[in-house]
Tab-separated table of C-alpha atoms and ligand atoms in Angstrom:
chain	number	residue	atom	x	y	z
I	1	MET	CA	133.587	91.482	107.899
I	2	MET	CA	135.502	94.555	106.530
I	3	LEU	CA	133.595	97.353	104.871
I	4	PRO	CA	133.862	96.732	101.118
I	5	GLU	CA	134.760	99.242	98.487
I	6	HIS	CA	131.446	100.794	97.780
I	7	GLU	CA	129.207	103.174	95.857
I	8	ILE	CA	126.795	105.163	97.915
I	9	VAL	CA	123.370	104.628	96.482
I	10	ILE	CA	121.360	106.536	99.070
I	11	SER	CA	123.078	109.078	101.262
I	12	GLU	CA	122.281	109.907	104.861
I	13	GLU	CA	121.108	113.326	103.736
I	14	GLN	CA	118.544	111.793	101.194
I	15	ILE	CA	117.276	109.611	103.982
I	16	ARG	CA	117.092	112.524	106.486
I	17	ARG	CA	114.971	114.518	103.952
I	18	ARG	CA	112.744	111.678	102.735
I	19	ILE	CA	111.537	110.220	106.217
I	20	PRO	CA	109.525	113.139	107.355
I	21	GLN	CA	107.918	113.414	103.871
I	22	LEU	CA	106.825	109.817	104.020
I	23	ALA	CA	105.538	110.204	107.625
I	24	LYS	CA	103.402	113.216	106.512
I	25	LEU	CA	101.811	111.237	103.662
I	26	ILE	CA	101.077	108.308	105.975
I	27	ALA	CA	99.659	110.592	108.593
I	28	ALA	CA	97.302	112.205	106.096
I	29	ASP	CA	96.136	108.816	104.857
I	30	ILE	CA	95.740	106.612	107.990
I	31	GLY	CA	96.659	108.872	110.962
I	32	ASP	CA	93.019	108.856	112.322
I	33	SER	CA	92.767	105.101	112.610
I	34	ASN	CA	95.073	104.122	115.433
I	35	PRO	CA	96.941	101.854	112.992
I	36	LEU	CA	99.050	98.871	113.993
I	37	ILE	CA	102.396	99.389	112.480
I	38	VAL	CA	103.803	95.864	111.447
I	39	VAL	CA	107.493	95.898	111.278
I	40	ILE	CA	108.937	93.076	109.097
I	41	LEU	CA	112.065	91.876	110.847
I	42	LYS	CA	114.954	92.181	110.603
I	43	GLY	CA	115.722	94.542	107.866
I	44	ALA	CA	112.926	97.210	108.611
I	45	PHE	CA	113.948	97.959	112.188
I	46	ILE	CA	115.926	101.216	111.367
I	47	PHE	CA	113.535	102.540	108.863
I	48	ALA	CA	110.605	101.825	111.173
I	49	SER	CA	112.316	103.533	114.188
I	50	ASP	CA	113.048	106.672	112.169
I	51	LEU	CA	109.639	106.739	110.629
I	52	VAL	CA	107.520	106.300	113.688
I	53	ARG	CA	109.600	109.155	115.462
I	54	HIS	CA	107.845	111.538	112.869
I	55	PHE	CA	104.382	110.149	113.462
I	56	ASP	CA	102.285	112.754	115.325
I	57	PHE	CA	99.197	110.307	115.578
I	58	PRO	CA	98.274	107.418	117.878
I	59	TYR	CA	99.628	104.042	116.665
I	60	GLU	CA	100.730	100.714	118.049
I	61	ILE	CA	103.762	98.594	116.850
I	62	ASP	CA	104.096	94.899	116.433
I	63	PHE	CA	106.746	92.798	114.732
I	64	ILE	CA	106.594	89.831	112.281
I	65	SER	CA	109.460	87.854	111.032
I	66	THR	CA	109.547	85.795	107.729
I	67	SER	CA	112.104	83.294	106.459
I	68	SER	CA	114.515	85.220	104.357
I	69	TYR	CA	116.767	84.605	101.424
I	70	GLY	CA	119.536	82.039	101.830
I	71	ASN	CA	117.461	79.068	102.338
I	72	ALA	CA	115.169	76.781	100.330
I	73	THR	CA	112.124	79.009	100.537
I	74	LYS	CA	113.419	81.400	97.936
I	75	SER	CA	113.386	78.766	95.151
I	76	SER	CA	110.148	77.146	96.234
I	77	GLY	CA	108.497	80.473	96.452
I	78	ILE	CA	107.046	79.819	99.865
I	79	VAL	CA	107.541	82.348	102.623
I	80	LYS	CA	107.256	81.023	106.125
I	81	ILE	CA	106.226	83.048	109.311
I	82	LEU	CA	109.050	82.565	111.764
I	83	LYS	CA	107.560	85.004	114.318
I	84	ASP	CA	103.863	85.905	114.141
I	85	LEU	CA	102.168	89.074	115.379
I	86	ASP	CA	101.336	89.335	119.093
I	87	GLU	CA	98.194	91.362	118.613
I	88	PRO	CA	94.915	90.433	116.936
I	89	ILE	CA	94.328	92.447	113.843
I	90	LYS	CA	90.644	92.011	113.073
I	91	ASN	CA	89.087	95.299	111.999
I	92	ARG	CA	92.311	97.118	112.414
I	93	THR	CA	94.260	99.367	109.856
I	94	LEU	CA	97.652	97.810	109.285
I	95	LEU	CA	100.755	99.445	108.095
I	96	PHE	CA	103.465	97.062	107.008
I	97	ILE	CA	106.962	98.509	107.236
I	98	GLU	CA	109.570	96.640	104.938
I	99	ASP	CA	113.246	97.369	104.150
I	100	ILE	CA	113.042	96.500	100.458
I	101	VAL	CA	110.549	95.167	97.959
I	102	ASP	CA	112.438	93.061	95.395
I	103	THR	CA	110.325	90.343	93.727
I	104	GLY	CA	107.281	91.235	95.848
I	105	LEU	CA	106.966	87.804	97.104
I	106	THR	CA	107.333	88.451	100.785
I	107	LEU	CA	104.684	91.140	100.896
I	108	HIS	CA	102.338	89.336	98.542
I	109	TYR	CA	102.455	86.313	100.790
I	110	LEU	CA	102.131	88.283	104.020
I	111	THR	CA	99.222	90.430	103.041
I	112	GLU	CA	97.223	87.485	101.546
I	113	ILE	CA	97.872	85.326	104.803
I	114	LEU	CA	96.886	88.174	107.027
I	115	LYS	CA	93.800	89.011	105.077
I	116	ILE	CA	92.295	85.745	106.464
I	117	ARG	CA	92.114	87.404	109.858
I	118	ARG	CA	89.991	90.299	108.410
I	119	PRO	CA	91.843	93.466	109.026
I	120	LYS	CA	89.999	96.647	108.036
I	121	ARG	CA	92.719	97.867	105.806
I	122	ILE	CA	96.327	96.963	104.813
I	123	GLU	CA	98.828	99.637	103.590
I	124	ILE	CA	102.591	99.028	102.861
I	125	ALA	CA	105.599	101.366	103.312
I	126	THR	CA	108.914	100.172	102.060
I	127	PHE	CA	112.232	101.982	102.385
I	128	LEU	CA	113.593	100.729	99.038
I	129	SER	CA	112.038	99.196	95.987
I	130	LYS	CA	113.501	97.498	93.043
I	131	PRO	CA	110.708	97.674	90.395
I	132	SER	CA	112.579	95.943	87.657
I	133	ARG	CA	112.711	92.687	89.861
I	134	ARG	CA	108.908	92.393	90.505
I	135	LYS	CA	107.291	89.104	89.987
I	136	PHE	CA	104.408	89.576	92.523
I	137	HIS	CA	102.553	92.905	92.732
I	138	PRO	CA	101.401	93.798	96.366
I	139	GLU	CA	100.050	97.374	96.389
I	140	VAL	CA	103.030	99.327	97.885
I	141	LYS	CA	101.686	102.918	98.446
I	142	TYR	CA	104.729	104.410	100.202
I	143	VAL	CA	108.176	103.971	98.724
I	144	GLY	CA	111.292	105.822	100.248
I	145	PHE	CA	113.347	105.295	97.011
I	146	GLU	CA	113.239	103.351	93.946
I	147	ILE	CA	116.683	101.786	92.984
I	148	ASP	CA	118.063	99.667	90.078
I	149	ASP	CA	118.690	96.050	90.268
I	150	ARG	CA	121.783	96.230	92.669
I	151	PHE	CA	122.533	94.410	95.751
I	152	VAL	CA	122.547	96.997	98.525
I	153	VAL	CA	123.267	97.056	102.305
I	154	GLY	CA	122.948	99.526	105.057
I	155	TYR	CA	120.088	101.340	106.932
I	156	GLY	CA	118.781	97.948	108.114
I	157	LEU	CA	119.642	95.832	104.852
I	158	ASP	CA	122.172	93.220	105.405
I	159	TYR	CA	124.595	90.922	103.582
I	160	GLN	CA	125.080	87.698	105.615
I	161	GLN	CA	123.746	89.628	108.531
I	162	GLN	CA	126.350	92.340	108.340
I	163	TYR	CA	126.217	96.026	107.603
I	164	ARG	CA	122.816	96.667	108.882
I	165	GLY	CA	123.938	99.672	110.875
I	166	LEU	CA	125.414	101.796	108.146
I	167	PRO	CA	123.642	105.168	108.080
I	168	TYR	CA	123.547	105.139	104.277
I	169	VAL	CA	122.975	102.624	101.529
I	170	ILE	CA	125.760	101.153	99.495
I	171	ALA	CA	125.954	98.721	96.596
I	172	ILE	CA	128.079	95.660	97.038
I	173	ASP	CA	127.170	93.665	93.898
I	174	GLU	CA	130.927	92.819	93.520
I	175	ILE	CA	130.915	90.729	96.831
I	176	ALA	CA	127.243	89.734	97.105
I	177	THR	CA	126.189	86.614	95.427
I	178	LYS	CA	123.786	87.560	92.612
I	179	LYS	CA	120.260	86.335	93.292
P	201	IMP	P1	111.010	89.885	97.999
P	201	IMP	O1	110.288	88.847	98.770
P	201	IMP	O2	111.669	89.360	96.808
P	201	IMP	O3	110.336	91.149	97.767
P	201	IMP	O4	112.267	90.164	98.867
P	201	IMP	C1	112.320	91.063	99.930
P	201	IMP	C2	113.455	90.667	100.772
P	201	IMP	O5	114.685	90.302	100.174
P	201	IMP	C3	113.843	91.946	101.669
P	201	IMP	O6	113.182	91.987	102.875
P	201	IMP	C4	115.423	91.653	101.967
P	201	IMP	O7	115.480	90.857	103.119
P	201	IMP	C5	115.802	90.765	100.712
P	201	IMP	N1	116.598	91.635	99.719
P	201	IMP	C6	116.177	91.957	98.572
P	201	IMP	N2	117.064	92.623	97.840
P	201	IMP	C7	118.001	93.008	98.740
P	201	IMP	C8	119.221	93.802	98.749
P	201	IMP	O8	119.639	94.419	97.678
P	201	IMP	N3	119.950	93.846	99.873
P	201	IMP	C9	119.595	93.145	101.053
P	201	IMP	N4	118.502	92.339	101.092
P	201	IMP	C10	117.751	92.371	100.068
């Protein structure tokens, strides 16, 4: 797919400056708990890999994958786990890493379902947030950037699986189907 005409919403420079700030806040908060970093695939992989390279404390990483937009689960409001965690989480501090919190459904569901396994604590870090779209309200403590209700791609975020590798974030409302 060709790169569309685009407006840069978050630049490389903004990202470069923000990541170490977030890492520092996270370190001060949960750095002494050997947290399990739970990366929500696929979109969060770039944010997570940049973030953890600024972590100066012990941690472990695991990956979880949920059903995403573009199938029936969106309208039904049910999120399905496609790939579960490999590690047990009982009594552990979890840090979820997400690419974008939109309606909040994914993280609301994931945190509720994983609470059954009795982790000690759950925190959430997201690269982007669209507060105006929220329908569910998971507690998101770490937010890279708040954005307006635009459809964005890059830095892990996709449109039809494309554009994840862009080093900045662009808005492509004009080609993406409005949700
Ligand atoms: P939520 O469950 O409504 O909060 O949606 C979260 C998921 O929707 C994200 O992990 C993304 O996969 C997808 N999403 C929401 N907004 C965008 C966007 O602007 N670009 C790309 N993906 C998006």
